[in-house]
Amino acid sequence: SMSPSLLLLCALLKPTLASWESEQPSPAGPTKFFVLATPRSGSTWLSLHLRNHGETAYHGNECWRSQDFVQFCASEWNKDAKVGASMTLSQKLDALFVPNTTSTEGLGKNYVGFKWMANQNFKNDPEFQEIMQYINDNDVKVIALDRSNYLRKCFSFYDMEQRTRAGINAHHYAGSVKTATWDNKTQNIPSDYLGHCLQWYEKLGKIMTRVLNSMKNPQNAILVKYEDMCGDTTGQLAKIQAFLGLKETISPDTNILKLHSAPVSELVDNYDQLRPRLLAGRYGNVLARWEEHEC
């Protein structure tokens, strides 16, 4: 039992302790995160996993595609959200990172995120600086999904454009009814198109690198490679789970399948004409690697 003097000391300290506890900051808000990616890099596939997870409130659309998309995402589960065009980028981010509190589905989802493409906002230096300021000030976690094989990305991008022109708007679902007549289709890619596409992806790769290098806390960023995700799906999803701090595993099950697995030489009808120019150009030293089986 406590001595009389110790009991007296506890009685004297009790009001002070109660006051100290009331002054402590309230529990931190939800964990903010986003997937940083480039087109045709598996971001839709990864986003579907995160959207279906029981602990995450994840916007399924590219929220930064336009002002209308920012508004759509912000009001997806907060119907009264108003995102004015005059709002600062930081204010818009605050609106996107509001957790889902309007439905029972949102209860307990303490991780709020979305997909952010490297070709959106990051190209403008003032906006880039504002984005990085927000990321660093708010401990935002960044999942950088990198597909370094620009050649295959360019084929996939060209194929996507041709699908759209043909009225086929399913760009991720191999073997579906909509794409059954297209999944094995080969393409004849214009040389100039391919050259511009490769340089575009190179610029986007540099933007992603700049984002990662600008983070004050490197532990808030993780680099996930497309080929690793494709070759070891369960292991890479476990890596993302640990990075975010999720308790539940991220299920590898999805209805999205890889569209093109054949060698580039079999996918591009005029590759024999394109290859000499590629070898003689700025990407000649990586061409052999790009031609290898990806996954």
PDB file of C-alpha atoms in Angstrom:
ATOM      1  CA  SER A   1       0.000   0.000   0.000  1.00  0.00           C
ATOM      2  CA  MET A   2       1.059   3.612  -0.584  1.00  0.00           C
ATOM      3  CA  SER A   3       2.500   5.620   2.234  1.00  0.00           C
ATOM      4  CA  PRO A   4       0.493   8.675   3.434  1.00  0.00           C
ATOM      5  CA  SER A   5       3.082  11.025   1.921  1.00  0.00           C
ATOM      6  CA  LEU A   6       2.869   9.326  -1.495  1.00  0.00           C
ATOM      7  CA  LEU A   7      -0.917   9.453  -1.443  1.00  0.00           C
ATOM      8  CA  LEU A   8      -0.759  13.180  -0.685  1.00  0.00           C
ATOM      9  CA  LEU A   9       1.673  13.746  -3.574  1.00  0.00           C
ATOM     10  CA  CYS A  10      -0.637  11.892  -6.006  1.00  0.00           C
ATOM     11  CA  ALA A  11      -3.583  13.977  -4.857  1.00  0.00           C
ATOM     12  CA  LEU A  12      -1.636  17.179  -5.448  1.00  0.00           C
ATOM     13  CA  LEU A  13      -0.471  16.106  -8.913  1.00  0.00           C
ATOM     14  CA  LYS A  14      -3.851  14.822 -10.150  1.00  0.00           C
ATOM     15  CA  PRO A  15      -5.234  18.225 -11.309  1.00  0.00           C
ATOM     16  CA  THR A  16      -1.924  19.047 -12.976  1.00  0.00           C
ATOM     17  CA  LEU A  17      -1.873  15.714 -14.829  1.00  0.00           C
ATOM     18  CA  ALA A  18      -5.481  16.156 -15.924  1.00  0.00           C
ATOM     19  CA  SER A  19      -4.689  19.611 -17.268  1.00  0.00           C
ATOM     20  CA  TRP A  20      -1.587  18.319 -19.075  1.00  0.00           C
ATOM     21  CA  GLU A  21      -3.589  15.498 -20.714  1.00  0.00           C
ATOM     22  CA  SER A  22      -6.259  17.930 -21.926  1.00  0.00           C
ATOM     23  CA  GLU A  23      -3.607  20.096 -23.551  1.00  0.00           C
ATOM     24  CA  GLN A  24      -2.073  17.261 -25.566  1.00  0.00           C
ATOM     25  CA  PRO A  25      -2.689  17.398 -29.324  1.00  0.00           C
ATOM     26  CA  SER A  26      -5.607  15.380 -30.635  1.00  0.00           C
ATOM     27  CA  PRO A  27      -4.807  12.133 -32.482  1.00  0.00           C
ATOM     28  CA  ALA A  28      -3.320  12.666 -35.918  1.00  0.00           C
ATOM     29  CA  GLY A  29      -5.650  12.680 -38.895  1.00  0.00           C
ATOM     30  CA  PRO A  30      -5.684  10.054 -41.619  1.00  0.00           C
ATOM     31  CA  THR A  31      -2.514   8.974 -43.357  1.00  0.00           C
ATOM     32  CA  LYS A  32      -2.270  10.855 -46.644  1.00  0.00           C
ATOM     33  CA  PHE A  33      -0.737   9.122 -49.657  1.00  0.00           C
ATOM     34  CA  PHE A  34      -0.808   9.036 -53.444  1.00  0.00           C
ATOM     35  CA  VAL A  35       0.441   6.833 -56.257  1.00  0.00           C
ATOM     36  CA  LEU A  36       2.822   8.762 -58.514  1.00  0.00           C
ATOM     37  CA  ALA A  37       2.934   7.222 -61.971  1.00  0.00           C
ATOM     38  CA  THR A  38       3.163   7.734 -65.709  1.00  0.00           C
ATOM     39  CA  PRO A  39       0.621   6.532 -68.307  1.00  0.00           C
ATOM     40  CA  ARG A  40       0.736   2.815 -69.168  1.00  0.00           C
ATOM     41  CA  SER A  41       2.674   1.831 -66.061  1.00  0.00           C
ATOM     42  CA  GLY A  42       0.142  -0.278 -64.161  1.00  0.00           C
ATOM     43  CA  SER A  43      -1.295   2.563 -62.069  1.00  0.00           C
ATOM     44  CA  THR A  44      -4.922   1.636 -62.809  1.00  0.00           C
ATOM     45  CA  TRP A  45      -4.192  -1.914 -61.727  1.00  0.00           C
ATOM     46  CA  LEU A  46      -2.536  -0.807 -58.467  1.00  0.00           C
ATOM     47  CA  SER A  47      -5.259   1.774 -57.828  1.00  0.00           C
ATOM     48  CA  LEU A  48      -7.921  -0.916 -58.039  1.00  0.00           C
ATOM     49  CA  HIS A  49      -6.153  -2.883 -55.286  1.00  0.00           C
ATOM     50  CA  LEU A  50      -5.965   0.179 -53.048  1.00  0.00           C
ATOM     51  CA  ARG A  51      -9.564   1.204 -53.729  1.00  0.00           C
ATOM     52  CA  ASN A  52     -10.819  -2.248 -52.761  1.00  0.00           C
ATOM     53  CA  HIS A  53      -8.807  -2.396 -49.531  1.00  0.00           C
ATOM     54  CA  GLY A  54     -10.739  -2.284 -46.276  1.00  0.00           C
ATOM     55  CA  GLU A  55      -8.576   0.373 -44.619  1.00  0.00           C
ATOM     56  CA  THR A  56      -8.141   2.858 -47.470  1.00  0.00           C
ATOM     57  CA  ALA A  57     -10.397   5.556 -48.865  1.00  0.00           C
ATOM     58  CA  TYR A  58      -8.926   5.809 -52.345  1.00  0.00           C
ATOM     59  CA  HIS A  59     -10.193   7.968 -55.187  1.00  0.00           C
ATOM     60  CA  GLY A  60     -10.353   5.815 -58.297  1.00  0.00           C
ATOM     61  CA  ASN A  61     -10.032   8.627 -60.834  1.00  0.00           C
ATOM     62  CA  GLU A  62      -7.108  10.801 -61.892  1.00  0.00           C
ATOM     63  CA  CYS A  63      -8.106  13.668 -59.629  1.00  0.00           C
ATOM     64  CA  TRP A  64      -5.694  16.152 -61.212  1.00  0.00           C
ATOM     65  CA  ARG A  65      -6.732  15.592 -64.823  1.00  0.00           C
ATOM     66  CA  SER A  66      -8.751  18.827 -64.704  1.00  0.00           C
ATOM     67  CA  GLN A  67     -10.499  21.190 -62.305  1.00  0.00           C
ATOM     68  CA  ASP A  68     -13.707  19.207 -62.828  1.00  0.00           C
ATOM     69  CA  PHE A  69     -11.971  15.997 -61.810  1.00  0.00           C
ATOM     70  CA  VAL A  70     -10.581  17.651 -58.657  1.00  0.00           C
ATOM     71  CA  GLN A  71     -14.131  18.648 -57.756  1.00  0.00           C
ATOM     72  CA  PHE A  72     -15.450  15.173 -58.587  1.00  0.00           C
ATOM     73  CA  CYS A  73     -12.897  13.460 -56.368  1.00  0.00           C
ATOM     74  CA  ALA A  74     -13.345  15.892 -53.482  1.00  0.00           C
ATOM     75  CA  SER A  75     -17.119  15.372 -53.513  1.00  0.00           C
ATOM     76  CA  GLU A  76     -16.956  11.623 -54.134  1.00  0.00           C
ATOM     77  CA  TRP A  77     -17.762  10.889 -50.504  1.00  0.00           C
ATOM     78  CA  ASN A  78     -18.049  14.441 -49.177  1.00  0.00           C
ATOM     79  CA  LYS A  79     -20.969  15.711 -51.236  1.00  0.00           C
ATOM     80  CA  ASP A  80     -20.821  19.244 -49.802  1.00  0.00           C
ATOM     81  CA  ALA A  81     -17.191  19.779 -50.813  1.00  0.00           C
ATOM     82  CA  LYS A  82     -16.620  22.851 -52.935  1.00  0.00           C
ATOM     83  CA  VAL A  83     -13.320  23.186 -54.769  1.00  0.00           C
ATOM     84  CA  GLY A  84     -13.138  26.606 -56.376  1.00  0.00           C
ATOM     85  CA  ALA A  85     -10.798  27.344 -59.248  1.00  0.00           C
ATOM     86  CA  SER A  86      -9.310  30.190 -57.213  1.00  0.00           C
ATOM     87  CA  MET A  87      -8.285  27.899 -54.364  1.00  0.00           C
ATOM     88  CA  THR A  88      -4.589  27.263 -53.888  1.00  0.00           C
ATOM     89  CA  LEU A  89      -3.168  23.889 -54.775  1.00  0.00           C
ATOM     90  CA  SER A  90      -2.649  23.212 -51.057  1.00  0.00           C
ATOM     91  CA  GLN A  91      -6.298  23.951 -50.333  1.00  0.00           C
ATOM     92  CA  LYS A  92      -7.362  21.578 -53.096  1.00  0.00           C
ATOM     93  CA  LEU A  93      -5.140  18.876 -51.636  1.00  0.00           C
ATOM     94  CA  ASP A  94      -6.741  19.398 -48.245  1.00  0.00           C
ATOM     95  CA  ALA A  95     -10.126  18.823 -49.882  1.00  0.00           C
ATOM     96  CA  LEU A  96      -8.943  15.613 -51.555  1.00  0.00           C
ATOM     97  CA  PHE A  97      -7.453  14.201 -48.366  1.00  0.00           C
ATOM     98  CA  VAL A  98     -10.656  14.570 -46.303  1.00  0.00           C
ATOM     99  CA  PRO A  99     -11.613  11.060 -45.134  1.00  0.00           C
ATOM    100  CA  ASN A 100     -14.940   9.444 -45.935  1.00  0.00           C
ATOM    101  CA  THR A 101     -17.215  10.226 -42.982  1.00  0.00           C
ATOM    102  CA  THR A 102     -20.546  10.332 -44.777  1.00  0.00           C
ATOM    103  CA  SER A 103     -21.226   6.599 -45.043  1.00  0.00           C
ATOM    104  CA  THR A 104     -20.696   3.432 -43.042  1.00  0.00           C
ATOM    105  CA  GLU A 105     -18.319   2.269 -45.775  1.00  0.00           C
ATOM    106  CA  GLY A 106     -15.920   5.034 -44.844  1.00  0.00           C
ATOM    107  CA  LEU A 107     -15.789   4.298 -41.132  1.00  0.00           C
ATOM    108  CA  GLY A 108     -12.401   3.075 -39.975  1.00  0.00           C
ATOM    109  CA  LYS A 109     -10.660   3.950 -43.234  1.00  0.00           C
ATOM    110  CA  ASN A 110      -7.704   5.914 -41.907  1.00  0.00           C
ATOM    111  CA  TYR A 111      -5.708   6.054 -45.139  1.00  0.00           C
ATOM    112  CA  VAL A 112      -6.778   8.517 -47.836  1.00  0.00           C
ATOM    113  CA  GLY A 113      -5.176   8.536 -51.268  1.00  0.00           C
ATOM    114  CA  PHE A 114      -5.461   8.902 -55.027  1.00  0.00           C
ATOM    115  CA  LYS A 115      -3.505   8.529 -58.252  1.00  0.00           C
ATOM    116  CA  TRP A 116      -1.395  11.471 -59.436  1.00  0.00           C
ATOM    117  CA  MET A 117       0.246  11.323 -62.853  1.00  0.00           C
ATOM    118  CA  ALA A 118       3.695  12.858 -63.333  1.00  0.00           C
ATOM    119  CA  ASN A 119       2.411  14.783 -66.365  1.00  0.00           C
ATOM    120  CA  GLN A 120      -0.127  16.636 -64.180  1.00  0.00           C
ATOM    121  CA  ASN A 121       0.944  19.763 -62.208  1.00  0.00           C
ATOM    122  CA  PHE A 122       4.534  18.667 -61.626  1.00  0.00           C
ATOM    123  CA  LYS A 123       5.846  20.183 -64.886  1.00  0.00           C
ATOM    124  CA  ASN A 124       5.238  23.752 -63.696  1.00  0.00           C
ATOM    125  CA  ASP A 125       8.005  24.735 -61.260  1.00  0.00           C
ATOM    126  CA  PRO A 126       5.948  27.003 -58.943  1.00  0.00           C
ATOM    127  CA  GLU A 127       3.311  24.267 -58.658  1.00  0.00           C
ATOM    128  CA  PHE A 128       6.034  21.658 -58.148  1.00  0.00           C
ATOM    129  CA  GLN A 129       7.441  23.656 -55.242  1.00  0.00           C
ATOM    130  CA  GLU A 130       3.980  24.068 -53.702  1.00  0.00           C
ATOM    131  CA  ILE A 131       3.307  20.351 -54.058  1.00  0.00           C
ATOM    132  CA  MET A 132       6.583  19.414 -52.395  1.00  0.00           C
ATOM    133  CA  GLN A 133       5.988  21.930 -49.610  1.00  0.00           C
ATOM    134  CA  TYR A 134       2.627  20.307 -48.924  1.00  0.00           C
ATOM    135  CA  ILE A 135       4.056  16.780 -49.085  1.00  0.00           C
ATOM    136  CA  ASN A 136       6.869  17.603 -46.682  1.00  0.00           C
ATOM    137  CA  ASP A 137       4.738  19.631 -44.264  1.00  0.00           C
ATOM    138  CA  ASN A 138       1.973  17.026 -44.075  1.00  0.00           C
ATOM    139  CA  ASP A 139       3.983  13.794 -44.081  1.00  0.00           C
ATOM    140  CA  VAL A 140       2.323  12.650 -47.289  1.00  0.00           C
ATOM    141  CA  LYS A 141       3.470   9.200 -48.372  1.00  0.00           C
ATOM    142  CA  VAL A 142       4.375   8.691 -52.033  1.00  0.00           C
ATOM    143  CA  ILE A 143       4.221   5.355 -53.845  1.00  0.00           C
ATOM    144  CA  ALA A 144       6.244   5.912 -57.022  1.00  0.00           C
ATOM    145  CA  LEU A 145       5.311   3.298 -59.619  1.00  0.00           C
ATOM    146  CA  ASP A 146       8.040   3.211 -62.246  1.00  0.00           C
ATOM    147  CA  ARG A 147       8.084   1.415 -65.563  1.00  0.00           C
ATOM    148  CA  SER A 148      11.479   2.167 -67.028  1.00  0.00           C
ATOM    149  CA  ASN A 149      10.840   0.352 -70.304  1.00  0.00           C
ATOM    150  CA  TYR A 150       9.838   3.382 -72.376  1.00  0.00           C
ATOM    151  CA  LEU A 151       9.653   1.326 -75.555  1.00  0.00           C
ATOM    152  CA  ARG A 152       6.895  -0.925 -74.275  1.00  0.00           C
ATOM    153  CA  LYS A 153       5.109   2.027 -72.727  1.00  0.00           C
ATOM    154  CA  CYS A 154       5.120   3.803 -76.071  1.00  0.00           C
ATOM    155  CA  PHE A 155       3.704   0.752 -77.818  1.00  0.00           C
ATOM    156  CA  SER A 156       1.001   0.473 -75.157  1.00  0.00           C
ATOM    157  CA  PHE A 157       0.214   4.192 -75.417  1.00  0.00           C
ATOM    158  CA  TYR A 158      -0.025   4.033 -79.207  1.00  0.00           C
ATOM    159  CA  ASP A 159      -2.209   0.941 -78.998  1.00  0.00           C
ATOM    160  CA  MET A 160      -4.471   2.721 -76.479  1.00  0.00           C
ATOM    161  CA  GLU A 161      -4.901   5.659 -78.853  1.00  0.00           C
ATOM    162  CA  GLN A 162      -5.784   3.313 -81.704  1.00  0.00           C
ATOM    163  CA  ARG A 163      -8.323   1.500 -79.513  1.00  0.00           C
ATOM    164  CA  THR A 164      -9.947   4.812 -78.636  1.00  0.00           C
ATOM    165  CA  ARG A 165     -10.212   5.777 -82.313  1.00  0.00           C
ATOM    166  CA  ALA A 166     -11.811   2.405 -82.989  1.00  0.00           C
ATOM    167  CA  GLY A 167     -14.390   3.037 -80.272  1.00  0.00           C
ATOM    168  CA  ILE A 168     -12.884   0.535 -77.826  1.00  0.00           C
ATOM    169  CA  ASN A 169     -12.557   2.269 -74.471  1.00  0.00           C
ATOM    170  CA  ALA A 170     -11.415  -0.739 -72.442  1.00  0.00           C
ATOM    171  CA  HIS A 171      -7.661  -0.258 -72.150  1.00  0.00           C
ATOM    172  CA  HIS A 172      -6.863  -2.509 -69.182  1.00  0.00           C
ATOM    173  CA  TYR A 173      -9.052  -5.583 -69.456  1.00  0.00           C
ATOM    174  CA  ALA A 174      -7.413  -8.272 -71.560  1.00  0.00           C
ATOM    175  CA  GLY A 175      -9.737 -11.005 -72.736  1.00  0.00           C
ATOM    176  CA  SER A 176     -12.916  -9.016 -72.114  1.00  0.00           C
ATOM    177  CA  VAL A 177     -15.763  -9.042 -74.595  1.00  0.00           C
ATOM    178  CA  LYS A 178     -14.957  -5.471 -75.641  1.00  0.00           C
ATOM    179  CA  THR A 179     -11.314  -6.199 -76.407  1.00  0.00           C
ATOM    180  CA  ALA A 180     -11.475  -9.786 -77.637  1.00  0.00           C
ATOM    181  CA  THR A 181     -10.866  -8.767 -81.252  1.00  0.00           C
ATOM    182  CA  TRP A 182      -8.056  -6.374 -80.353  1.00  0.00           C
ATOM    183  CA  ASP A 183      -5.917  -7.978 -77.648  1.00  0.00           C
ATOM    184  CA  ASN A 184      -3.569  -9.681 -80.115  1.00  0.00           C
ATOM    185  CA  LYS A 185      -3.530  -6.833 -82.607  1.00  0.00           C
ATOM    186  CA  THR A 186      -0.130  -5.574 -83.773  1.00  0.00           C
ATOM    187  CA  GLN A 187       0.666  -1.979 -84.705  1.00  0.00           C
ATOM    188  CA  ASN A 188       2.672  -0.044 -87.269  1.00  0.00           C
ATOM    189  CA  ILE A 189       4.134   2.865 -85.299  1.00  0.00           C
ATOM    190  CA  PRO A 190       5.399   5.968 -87.142  1.00  0.00           C
ATOM    191  CA  SER A 191       9.053   6.665 -86.440  1.00  0.00           C
ATOM    192  CA  ASP A 192       8.496  10.309 -85.453  1.00  0.00           C
ATOM    193  CA  TYR A 193       5.699   9.320 -83.088  1.00  0.00           C
ATOM    194  CA  LEU A 194       7.935   6.811 -81.354  1.00  0.00           C
ATOM    195  CA  GLY A 195      10.798   9.297 -81.039  1.00  0.00           C
ATOM    196  CA  HIS A 196       8.610  11.975 -79.450  1.00  0.00           C
ATOM    197  CA  CYS A 197       6.973   9.417 -77.164  1.00  0.00           C
ATOM    198  CA  LEU A 198      10.300   8.100 -75.857  1.00  0.00           C
ATOM    199  CA  GLN A 199      11.510  11.631 -75.080  1.00  0.00           C
ATOM    200  CA  TRP A 200       8.198  12.448 -73.353  1.00  0.00           C
ATOM    201  CA  TYR A 201       8.535   9.445 -71.085  1.00  0.00           C
ATOM    202  CA  GLU A 202      12.143  10.362 -70.368  1.00  0.00           C
ATOM    203  CA  LYS A 203      10.999  13.805 -69.163  1.00  0.00           C
ATOM    204  CA  LEU A 204       8.316  12.241 -66.976  1.00  0.00           C
ATOM    205  CA  GLY A 205      10.911   9.886 -65.501  1.00  0.00           C
ATOM    206  CA  LYS A 206      13.031  12.880 -64.530  1.00  0.00           C
ATOM    207  CA  ILE A 207      10.003  14.485 -62.862  1.00  0.00           C
ATOM    208  CA  MET A 208       9.435  11.368 -60.777  1.00  0.00           C
ATOM    209  CA  THR A 209      13.096  11.322 -59.764  1.00  0.00           C
ATOM    210  CA  ARG A 210      12.905  14.997 -58.826  1.00  0.00           C
ATOM    211  CA  VAL A 211       9.874  14.352 -56.603  1.00  0.00           C
ATOM    212  CA  LEU A 212      11.651  11.558 -54.745  1.00  0.00           C
ATOM    213  CA  ASN A 213      14.840  13.605 -54.382  1.00  0.00           C
ATOM    214  CA  SER A 214      12.866  16.565 -53.010  1.00  0.00           C
ATOM    215  CA  MET A 215      11.317  14.705 -50.105  1.00  0.00           C
ATOM    216  CA  LYS A 216      12.690  15.787 -46.742  1.00  0.00           C
ATOM    217  CA  ASN A 217      11.831  12.437 -45.194  1.00  0.00           C
ATOM    218  CA  PRO A 218      12.978   9.669 -47.555  1.00  0.00           C
ATOM    219  CA  GLN A 219      11.052   7.139 -45.456  1.00  0.00           C
ATOM    220  CA  ASN A 220       7.834   8.688 -46.779  1.00  0.00           C
ATOM    221  CA  ALA A 221       8.585   7.458 -50.302  1.00  0.00           C
ATOM    222  CA  ILE A 222       8.765   4.034 -51.852  1.00  0.00           C
ATOM    223  CA  LEU A 223       9.808   3.114 -55.385  1.00  0.00           C
ATOM    224  CA  VAL A 224       7.944   0.177 -56.887  1.00  0.00           C
ATOM    225  CA  LYS A 225       9.109  -1.115 -60.251  1.00  0.00           C
ATOM    226  CA  TYR A 226       6.564  -2.347 -62.769  1.00  0.00           C
ATOM    227  CA  GLU A 227       8.594  -5.423 -63.647  1.00  0.00           C
ATOM    228  CA  ASP A 228       8.855  -6.391 -59.964  1.00  0.00           C
ATOM    229  CA  MET A 229       5.131  -5.804 -59.460  1.00  0.00           C
ATOM    230  CA  CYS A 230       4.370  -7.912 -62.496  1.00  0.00           C
ATOM    231  CA  GLY A 231       6.789 -10.703 -61.581  1.00  0.00           C
ATOM    232  CA  ASP A 232       6.172 -10.832 -57.813  1.00  0.00           C
ATOM    233  CA  THR A 233       2.744  -9.335 -57.237  1.00  0.00           C
ATOM    234  CA  THR A 234       2.209 -10.690 -53.723  1.00  0.00           C
ATOM    235  CA  GLY A 235       5.657  -9.619 -52.534  1.00  0.00           C
ATOM    236  CA  GLN A 236       5.346  -6.081 -53.901  1.00  0.00           C
ATOM    237  CA  LEU A 237       1.851  -5.615 -52.468  1.00  0.00           C
ATOM    238  CA  ALA A 238       3.194  -6.744 -49.080  1.00  0.00           C
ATOM    239  CA  LYS A 239       5.941  -4.139 -49.462  1.00  0.00           C
ATOM    240  CA  ILE A 240       3.326  -1.429 -50.076  1.00  0.00           C
ATOM    241  CA  GLN A 241       1.240  -2.678 -47.167  1.00  0.00           C
ATOM    242  CA  ALA A 242       4.198  -2.358 -44.800  1.00  0.00           C
ATOM    243  CA  PHE A 243       5.094   1.060 -46.203  1.00  0.00           C
ATOM    244  CA  LEU A 244       1.632   2.476 -45.577  1.00  0.00           C
ATOM    245  CA  GLY A 245       1.228   0.677 -42.248  1.00  0.00           C
ATOM    246  CA  LEU A 246      -1.885  -1.258 -43.233  1.00  0.00           C
ATOM    247  CA  LYS A 247      -2.944  -4.103 -40.954  1.00  0.00           C
ATOM    248  CA  GLU A 248      -4.792  -6.054 -43.629  1.00  0.00           C
ATOM    249  CA  THR A 249      -2.978  -7.608 -46.566  1.00  0.00           C
ATOM    250  CA  ILE A 250      -3.582  -6.191 -50.033  1.00  0.00           C
ATOM    251  CA  SER A 251      -5.264  -8.911 -52.059  1.00  0.00           C
ATOM    252  CA  PRO A 252      -3.562  -9.674 -55.397  1.00  0.00           C
ATOM    253  CA  ASP A 253      -6.898 -10.610 -56.983  1.00  0.00           C
ATOM    254  CA  THR A 254      -8.171  -8.311 -59.728  1.00  0.00           C
ATOM    255  CA  ASN A 255      -9.972  -8.486 -63.056  1.00  0.00           C
ATOM    256  CA  ILE A 256      -7.241  -6.469 -64.774  1.00  0.00           C
ATOM    257  CA  LEU A 257      -4.776  -8.505 -66.820  1.00  0.00           C
ATOM    258  CA  LYS A 258      -1.617  -7.571 -68.687  1.00  0.00           C
ATOM    259  CA  LEU A 259      -2.574  -6.776 -72.274  1.00  0.00           C
ATOM    260  CA  HIS A 260       0.711  -7.327 -74.135  1.00  0.00           C
ATOM    261  CA  SER A 261       3.282  -9.955 -73.187  1.00  0.00           C
ATOM    262  CA  ALA A 262       4.836 -10.757 -76.554  1.00  0.00           C
ATOM    263  CA  PRO A 263       8.262  -9.388 -77.541  1.00  0.00           C
ATOM    264  CA  VAL A 264       8.236  -5.884 -79.001  1.00  0.00           C
ATOM    265  CA  SER A 265       9.464  -7.267 -82.318  1.00  0.00           C
ATOM    266  CA  GLU A 266       6.220  -9.269 -82.550  1.00  0.00           C
ATOM    267  CA  LEU A 267       3.968  -6.411 -81.461  1.00  0.00           C
ATOM    268  CA  VAL A 268       5.322  -3.724 -83.823  1.00  0.00           C
ATOM    269  CA  ASP A 269       4.920  -4.610 -87.477  1.00  0.00           C
ATOM    270  CA  ASN A 270       7.594  -2.197 -88.669  1.00  0.00           C
ATOM    271  CA  TYR A 271      10.091  -2.851 -85.884  1.00  0.00           C
ATOM    272  CA  ASP A 272      12.762  -3.996 -88.348  1.00  0.00           C
ATOM    273  CA  GLN A 273      12.687  -0.469 -89.816  1.00  0.00           C
ATOM    274  CA  LEU A 274      12.546   1.278 -86.420  1.00  0.00           C
ATOM    275  CA  ARG A 275      15.301  -0.683 -84.706  1.00  0.00           C
ATOM    276  CA  PRO A 276      18.350   0.685 -86.625  1.00  0.00           C
ATOM    277  CA  ARG A 277      17.268   4.248 -85.883  1.00  0.00           C
ATOM    278  CA  LEU A 278      16.745   3.408 -82.210  1.00  0.00           C
ATOM    279  CA  LEU A 279      20.159   1.791 -81.966  1.00  0.00           C
ATOM    280  CA  ALA A 280      21.820   4.859 -83.480  1.00  0.00           C
ATOM    281  CA  GLY A 281      19.962   7.289 -81.217  1.00  0.00           C
ATOM    282  CA  ARG A 282      20.056   8.309 -77.557  1.00  0.00           C
ATOM    283  CA  TYR A 283      18.394   5.074 -76.401  1.00  0.00           C
ATOM    284  CA  GLY A 284      20.701   2.682 -78.203  1.00  0.00           C
ATOM    285  CA  ASN A 285      22.485   1.673 -74.989  1.00  0.00           C
ATOM    286  CA  VAL A 286      19.257   0.510 -73.312  1.00  0.00           C
ATOM    287  CA  LEU A 287      17.470  -0.925 -76.323  1.00  0.00           C
ATOM    288  CA  ALA A 288      18.624  -4.503 -75.714  1.00  0.00           C
ATOM    289  CA  ARG A 289      17.222  -4.346 -72.171  1.00  0.00           C
ATOM    290  CA  TRP A 290      13.933  -2.916 -73.419  1.00  0.00           C
ATOM    291  CA  GLU A 291      13.667  -5.776 -75.909  1.00  0.00           C
ATOM    292  CA  GLU A 292      14.015  -8.417 -73.206  1.00  0.00           C
ATOM    293  CA  HIS A 293      10.997 -10.165 -71.729  1.00  0.00           C
ATOM    294  CA  GLU A 294       9.512  -7.754 -69.179  1.00  0.00           C
ATOM    295  CA  CYS A 295       7.425 -10.155 -67.086  1.00  0.00           C
TER     296      CYS A 295
END
